[in-house]
PDB file of C-alpha atoms in Angstrom:
ATOM      1  CA  MET W   1     -17.696 -27.592 -51.888  1.00 89.00           C
ATOM      2  CA  LEU W   2     -15.383 -25.816 -54.327  1.00 93.00           C
ATOM      3  CA  SER W   3     -11.813 -26.977 -54.830  1.00 95.00           C
ATOM      4  CA  THR W   4      -9.037 -25.485 -56.992  1.00 97.00           C
ATOM      5  CA  THR W   5      -6.106 -27.462 -58.391  1.00 97.00           C
ATOM      6  CA  ASP W   6      -3.757 -27.659 -61.351  1.00 97.00           C
ATOM      7  CA  ALA W   7      -4.687 -30.292 -63.941  1.00 97.00           C
ATOM      8  CA  ILE W   8      -3.433 -31.780 -67.191  1.00 97.00           C
ATOM      9  CA  VAL W   9      -6.047 -32.532 -69.836  1.00 96.00           C
ATOM     10  CA  LEU W  10      -6.067 -36.167 -70.916  1.00 97.00           C
ATOM     11  CA  SER W  11      -9.215 -36.026 -73.047  1.00 95.00           C
ATOM     12  CA  LEU W  12     -12.581 -34.348 -73.464  1.00 94.00           C
ATOM     13  CA  GLN W  13     -15.516 -36.511 -74.507  1.00 92.00           C
ATOM     14  CA  PRO W  14     -19.176 -35.697 -75.197  1.00 89.00           C
ATOM     15  CA  HIS W  15     -21.478 -36.926 -72.444  1.00 89.00           C
ATOM     16  CA  SER W  16     -24.853 -35.502 -73.453  1.00 86.00           C
ATOM     17  CA  ASP W  17     -26.311 -32.626 -75.487  1.00 84.00           C
ATOM     18  CA  LYS W  18     -25.298 -30.189 -72.771  1.00 87.00           C
ATOM     19  CA  ALA W  19     -22.273 -31.765 -71.121  1.00 91.00           C
ATOM     20  CA  HIS W  20     -18.827 -33.198 -71.733  1.00 93.00           C
ATOM     21  CA  VAL W  21     -16.575 -35.306 -69.530  1.00 95.00           C
ATOM     22  CA  LEU W  22     -13.113 -33.887 -68.937  1.00 96.00           C
ATOM     23  CA  HIS W  23     -10.610 -36.609 -68.055  1.00 97.00           C
ATOM     24  CA  ALA W  24      -7.754 -34.910 -66.229  1.00 97.00           C
ATOM     25  CA  TYR W  25      -4.735 -35.740 -64.131  1.00 97.00           C
ATOM     26  CA  THR W  26      -4.653 -33.386 -61.149  1.00 97.00           C
ATOM     27  CA  ARG W  27      -2.061 -32.310 -58.629  1.00 96.00           C
ATOM     28  CA  THR W  28      -4.346 -32.929 -55.644  1.00 94.00           C
ATOM     29  CA  GLY W  29      -6.400 -35.942 -56.667  1.00 94.00           C
ATOM     30  CA  GLY W  30      -4.656 -37.905 -59.401  1.00 95.00           C
ATOM     31  CA  ARG W  31      -7.034 -38.979 -62.163  1.00 96.00           C
ATOM     32  CA  VAL W  32     -10.384 -37.165 -61.934  1.00 96.00           C
ATOM     33  CA  ASN W  33     -13.269 -37.068 -64.410  1.00 96.00           C
ATOM     34  CA  TYR W  34     -15.200 -33.782 -64.383  1.00 96.00           C
ATOM     35  CA  ILE W  35     -18.570 -32.937 -65.869  1.00 95.00           C
ATOM     36  CA  VAL W  36     -18.291 -29.760 -67.967  1.00 93.00           C
ATOM     37  CA  TYR W  37     -21.450 -27.897 -68.939  1.00 90.00           C
ATOM     38  CA  GLY W  38     -21.862 -25.173 -71.551  1.00 83.00           C
ATOM     39  CA  LEU W  39     -18.823 -25.623 -73.727  1.00 81.00           C
ATOM     40  CA  GLY W  40     -18.920 -23.030 -76.456  1.00 68.00           C
ATOM     41  CA  ARG W  41     -20.789 -20.592 -74.242  1.00 57.00           C
ATOM     42  CA  LYS W  42     -19.368 -20.602 -70.751  1.00 53.00           C
ATOM     43  CA  HIS W  43     -16.074 -22.373 -71.502  1.00 56.00           C
ATOM     44  CA  ALA W  44     -13.951 -22.299 -74.654  1.00 76.00           C
ATOM     45  CA  ILE W  45     -13.645 -25.853 -76.001  1.00 78.00           C
ATOM     46  CA  GLY W  46     -10.143 -25.143 -77.361  1.00 79.00           C
ATOM     47  CA  MET W  47      -8.875 -24.728 -73.815  1.00 85.00           C
ATOM     48  CA  TYR W  48      -9.390 -28.461 -73.226  1.00 90.00           C
ATOM     49  CA  THR W  49      -6.951 -29.696 -75.859  1.00 90.00           C
ATOM     50  CA  PRO W  50      -5.100 -32.839 -74.733  1.00 93.00           C
ATOM     51  CA  PHE W  51      -1.823 -32.268 -72.860  1.00 94.00           C
ATOM     52  CA  THR W  52      -2.842 -28.761 -71.792  1.00 93.00           C
ATOM     53  CA  LEU W  53      -2.051 -27.492 -68.317  1.00 95.00           C
ATOM     54  CA  LEU W  54      -4.998 -25.838 -66.548  1.00 95.00           C
ATOM     55  CA  GLN W  55      -5.920 -24.416 -63.187  1.00 97.00           C
ATOM     56  CA  ILE W  56      -9.445 -25.615 -62.488  1.00 96.00           C
ATOM     57  CA  THR W  57     -12.077 -24.911 -59.891  1.00 96.00           C
ATOM     58  CA  ALA W  58     -14.689 -27.611 -59.443  1.00 96.00           C
ATOM     59  CA  ASP W  59     -17.623 -28.485 -57.242  1.00 95.00           C
ATOM     60  CA  MET W  60     -16.410 -31.578 -55.391  1.00 92.00           C
ATOM     61  CA  THR W  61     -19.579 -32.279 -53.386  1.00 92.00           C
ATOM     62  CA  PRO W  62     -19.276 -35.966 -52.364  1.00 89.00           C
ATOM     63  CA  SER W  63     -22.846 -36.920 -53.328  1.00 91.00           C
ATOM     64  CA  LYS W  64     -22.506 -35.977 -57.014  1.00 91.00           C
ATOM     65  CA  PRO W  65     -19.944 -36.180 -59.832  1.00 92.00           C
ATOM     66  CA  PRO W  66     -17.216 -33.495 -59.813  1.00 95.00           C
ATOM     67  CA  THR W  67     -18.465 -30.547 -61.877  1.00 95.00           C
ATOM     68  CA  LEU W  68     -16.128 -28.003 -63.446  1.00 95.00           C
ATOM     69  CA  LYS W  69     -16.962 -24.410 -62.555  1.00 93.00           C
ATOM     70  CA  GLU W  70     -13.971 -22.515 -63.953  1.00 92.00           C
ATOM     71  CA  ALA W  71     -10.773 -23.215 -65.876  1.00 91.00           C
ATOM     72  CA  VAL W  72      -7.768 -21.046 -66.652  1.00 92.00           C
ATOM     73  CA  SER W  73      -5.097 -22.147 -69.119  1.00 89.00           C
ATOM     74  CA  LEU W  74      -1.538 -22.251 -67.768  1.00 89.00           C
ATOM     75  CA  SER W  75      -0.142 -23.258 -71.207  1.00 81.00           C
ATOM     76  CA  THR W  76       0.737 -21.014 -74.117  1.00 74.00           C
ATOM     77  CA  ASN W  77      -1.006 -23.446 -76.484  1.00 65.00           C
ATOM     78  CA  SER W  78       1.739 -23.574 -79.137  1.00 70.00           C
ATOM     79  CA  LEU W  79       0.826 -27.271 -79.250  1.00 73.00           C
ATOM     80  CA  ASN W  80      -2.310 -26.364 -81.209  1.00 75.00           C
ATOM     81  CA  ILE W  81      -0.371 -24.402 -83.831  1.00 82.00           C
ATOM     82  CA  ASN W  82       2.474 -26.831 -84.534  1.00 86.00           C
ATOM     83  CA  PRO W  83       1.290 -30.099 -86.175  1.00 87.00           C
ATOM     84  CA  TYR W  84       4.288 -32.064 -84.842  1.00 89.00           C
ATOM     85  CA  LYS W  85       3.731 -30.910 -81.265  1.00 91.00           C
ATOM     86  CA  ASN W  86      -0.011 -31.459 -81.629  1.00 90.00           C
ATOM     87  CA  ALA W  87       0.485 -35.069 -82.750  1.00 91.00           C
ATOM     88  CA  ILE W  88       2.896 -35.681 -79.865  1.00 94.00           C
ATOM     89  CA  ALA W  89       0.474 -34.102 -77.375  1.00 94.00           C
ATOM     90  CA  LEU W  90      -2.399 -36.287 -78.620  1.00 93.00           C
ATOM     91  CA  PHE W  91      -0.268 -39.410 -78.405  1.00 95.00           C
ATOM     92  CA  LEU W  92       1.121 -38.683 -74.935  1.00 96.00           C
ATOM     93  CA  SER W  93      -2.266 -37.726 -73.503  1.00 96.00           C
ATOM     94  CA  GLU W  94      -3.711 -40.982 -74.866  1.00 95.00           C
ATOM     95  CA  VAL W  95      -0.877 -42.961 -73.255  1.00 96.00           C
ATOM     96  CA  LEU W  96      -1.490 -41.175 -69.938  1.00 96.00           C
ATOM     97  CA  TYR W  97      -5.249 -41.729 -70.255  1.00 95.00           C
ATOM     98  CA  HIS W  98      -4.679 -45.492 -70.327  1.00 92.00           C
ATOM     99  CA  VAL W  99      -1.810 -45.636 -67.828  1.00 94.00           C
ATOM    100  CA  LEU W 100      -2.951 -43.234 -65.079  1.00 93.00           C
ATOM    101  CA  ARG W 101      -6.260 -44.725 -63.972  1.00 88.00           C
ATOM    102  CA  HIS W 102      -6.412 -44.111 -60.227  1.00 86.00           C
ATOM    103  CA  PRO W 103      -7.650 -41.129 -58.215  1.00 88.00           C
ATOM    104  CA  MET W 104      -4.538 -41.096 -56.040  1.00 90.00           C
ATOM    105  CA  THR W 105      -2.442 -38.044 -55.314  1.00 92.00           C
ATOM    106  CA  ASP W 106       1.051 -38.374 -56.785  1.00 94.00           C
ATOM    107  CA  GLU W 107       2.647 -34.917 -56.854  1.00 96.00           C
ATOM    108  CA  PRO W 108       6.017 -36.110 -58.251  1.00 96.00           C
ATOM    109  CA  MET W 109       4.163 -37.730 -61.190  1.00 97.00           C
ATOM    110  CA  PHE W 110       2.081 -34.590 -61.701  1.00 97.00           C
ATOM    111  CA  ASP W 111       5.209 -32.405 -61.622  1.00 97.00           C
ATOM    112  CA  PHE W 112       6.944 -34.696 -64.145  1.00 98.00           C
ATOM    113  CA  ILE W 113       4.019 -34.446 -66.589  1.00 97.00           C
ATOM    114  CA  ALA W 114       3.471 -30.700 -66.026  1.00 97.00           C
ATOM    115  CA  GLN W 115       7.153 -30.067 -66.753  1.00 97.00           C
ATOM    116  CA  ALA W 116       6.851 -32.168 -69.921  1.00 96.00           C
ATOM    117  CA  VAL W 117       3.899 -30.020 -71.062  1.00 95.00           C
ATOM    118  CA  LYS W 118       6.014 -26.895 -70.586  1.00 94.00           C
ATOM    119  CA  ASP W 119       9.062 -28.465 -72.245  1.00 95.00           C
ATOM    120  CA  LEU W 120       7.089 -29.591 -75.299  1.00 94.00           C
ATOM    121  CA  ASP W 121       5.633 -26.106 -75.569  1.00 91.00           C
ATOM    122  CA  ARG W 122       9.168 -24.622 -75.731  1.00 91.00           C
ATOM    123  CA  CYS W 123      10.825 -27.414 -77.719  1.00 90.00           C
ATOM    124  CA  GLU W 124      12.072 -26.356 -81.155  1.00 89.00           C
ATOM    125  CA  GLU W 125      12.886 -29.844 -82.452  1.00 89.00           C
ATOM    126  CA  PRO W 126      10.281 -32.203 -80.959  1.00 91.00           C
ATOM    127  CA  GLN W 127      10.909 -35.284 -83.131  1.00 90.00           C
ATOM    128  CA  ASN W 128      12.273 -37.366 -80.194  1.00 93.00           C
ATOM    129  CA  PHE W 129      10.287 -35.715 -77.404  1.00 95.00           C
ATOM    130  CA  HIS W 130       7.707 -38.500 -77.096  1.00 95.00           C
ATOM    131  CA  LEU W 131      10.449 -41.127 -76.879  1.00 95.00           C
ATOM    132  CA  GLN W 132      12.226 -39.292 -74.071  1.00 95.00           C
ATOM    133  CA  PHE W 133       8.900 -38.819 -72.275  1.00 97.00           C
ATOM    134  CA  LEU W 134       8.009 -42.534 -72.463  1.00 96.00           C
ATOM    135  CA  ILE W 135      11.441 -43.509 -71.119  1.00 96.00           C
ATOM    136  CA  GLY W 136      11.006 -41.074 -68.212  1.00 96.00           C
ATOM    137  CA  LEU W 137       7.399 -42.188 -67.612  1.00 97.00           C
ATOM    138  CA  ALA W 138       8.485 -45.832 -67.405  1.00 96.00           C
ATOM    139  CA  ALA W 139      10.987 -44.871 -64.699  1.00 95.00           C
ATOM    140  CA  LYS W 140       8.319 -42.890 -62.792  1.00 96.00           C
ATOM    141  CA  LEU W 141       5.958 -45.872 -62.969  1.00 95.00           C
ATOM    142  CA  GLY W 142       8.629 -48.159 -61.506  1.00 94.00           C
ATOM    143  CA  PHE W 143       9.798 -50.139 -64.538  1.00 94.00           C
ATOM    144  CA  ALA W 144      12.761 -48.140 -65.777  1.00 94.00           C
ATOM    145  CA  MET W 145      14.637 -49.597 -68.700  1.00 90.00           C
ATOM    146  CA  GLU W 146      17.891 -51.312 -67.743  1.00 88.00           C
ATOM    147  CA  ASN W 147      19.705 -49.887 -70.738  1.00 87.00           C
ATOM    148  CA  GLU W 148      18.340 -46.535 -71.755  1.00 79.00           C
ATOM    149  CA  PRO W 149      18.143 -46.463 -75.556  1.00 82.00           C
ATOM    150  CA  VAL W 150      20.137 -44.015 -77.641  1.00 86.00           C
ATOM    151  CA  LEU W 151      17.839 -41.473 -79.230  1.00 85.00           C
ATOM    152  CA  PRO W 152      17.299 -42.204 -82.932  1.00 88.00           C
ATOM    153  CA  GLN W 153      18.581 -40.040 -85.753  1.00 88.00           C
ATOM    154  CA  THR W 154      16.435 -41.262 -88.627  1.00 89.00           C
ATOM    155  CA  ARG W 155      12.704 -41.660 -89.240  1.00 87.00           C
ATOM    156  CA  LYS W 156      13.003 -45.459 -89.457  1.00 90.00           C
ATOM    157  CA  GLU W 157      14.990 -45.677 -86.192  1.00 91.00           C
ATOM    158  CA  ARG W 158      12.440 -43.401 -84.509  1.00 89.00           C
ATOM    159  CA  GLN W 159       9.538 -45.604 -85.606  1.00 90.00           C
ATOM    160  CA  GLN W 160      11.320 -48.767 -84.470  1.00 92.00           C
ATOM    161  CA  GLN W 161      12.098 -47.296 -81.077  1.00 92.00           C
ATOM    162  CA  LEU W 162       8.544 -46.026 -80.621  1.00 92.00           C
ATOM    163  CA  ARG W 163       7.100 -49.459 -81.411  1.00 92.00           C
ATOM    164  CA  ALA W 164       9.614 -51.068 -79.031  1.00 93.00           C
ATOM    165  CA  LEU W 165       8.629 -48.636 -76.251  1.00 94.00           C
ATOM    166  CA  CYS W 166       4.931 -49.368 -76.818  1.00 94.00           C
ATOM    167  CA  THR W 167       5.681 -53.099 -76.569  1.00 94.00           C
ATOM    168  CA  TYR W 168       7.654 -52.440 -73.371  1.00 95.00           C
ATOM    169  CA  PHE W 169       4.680 -50.594 -71.866  1.00 95.00           C
ATOM    170  CA  GLU W 170       2.333 -53.378 -72.941  1.00 94.00           C
ATOM    171  CA  GLU W 171       4.493 -55.868 -71.027  1.00 95.00           C
ATOM    172  CA  HIS W 172       4.495 -53.757 -67.856  1.00 95.00           C
ATOM    173  CA  VAL W 173       1.113 -51.987 -67.713  1.00 93.00           C
ATOM    174  CA  GLU W 174      -1.956 -54.125 -67.139  1.00 91.00           C
ATOM    175  CA  THR W 175      -4.350 -51.452 -68.470  1.00 87.00           C
ATOM    176  CA  TRP W 176      -2.255 -50.733 -71.587  1.00 90.00           C
ATOM    177  CA  GLU W 177      -4.090 -50.271 -74.864  1.00 88.00           C
ATOM    178  CA  ALA W 178      -2.258 -49.541 -78.079  1.00 86.00           C
ATOM    179  CA  PRO W 179      -2.755 -45.809 -78.682  1.00 89.00           C
ATOM    180  CA  ARG W 180      -4.960 -45.099 -81.693  1.00 88.00           C
ATOM    181  CA  SER W 181      -2.929 -41.948 -82.285  1.00 88.00           C
ATOM    182  CA  LEU W 182       0.249 -44.002 -82.850  1.00 86.00           C
ATOM    183  CA  ASP W 183      -0.338 -44.236 -86.608  1.00 84.00           C
ATOM    184  CA  ILE W 184      -1.006 -40.496 -86.803  1.00 83.00           C
ATOM    185  CA  LEU W 185       2.224 -39.788 -84.971  1.00 82.00           C
ATOM    186  CA  MET W 186       4.125 -42.056 -87.355  1.00 80.00           C
ATOM    187  CA  GLU W 187       2.660 -40.256 -90.374  1.00 79.00           C
ATOM    188  CA  VAL W 188       3.388 -36.779 -89.074  1.00 76.00           C
ATOM    189  CA  PHE W 189       7.072 -37.576 -88.707  1.00 68.00           C
ATOM    190  CA  ASP W 190       7.178 -39.378 -92.074  1.00 57.00           C
TER     191      ASP W 190
END
């Protein structure tokens, strides 16, 4: 049974010689892991860059894993061209990968993330984007900060606030894992 929905790419991982697993957050099903066959032939691998907005059609037959049949990019993909935006996209998708674990429909959460993808794509000065996103995500997840921090002006302030936000998430999210891309993000904005 084919189903079409909007989705945000969280990650793409090799599964076998012929298949990958696409971890995505979808409008209609929350977190879903799709099997993707034929990348490089049937599908362009660059389309599955983390924090990309897609419209996907998948075979959702209950007796087998969801299998991607078609994907259309809804993003302009400026994230791939700009190293700052790319580092932010990798970091945020890794955070979402660890935080959004359940296959439950949550359209307000999907809309929040989809809007963030679009905003990052258009953003001309993204140096504080990830901080604003984490503050908003905490509120969406139900543990908003009592005193919203003032956005930093310097590199050192930015790094301190990012580490503080990661600690805040660690205290509130049971499945939290320190993002491996955190160091990369720190270096890019060095």
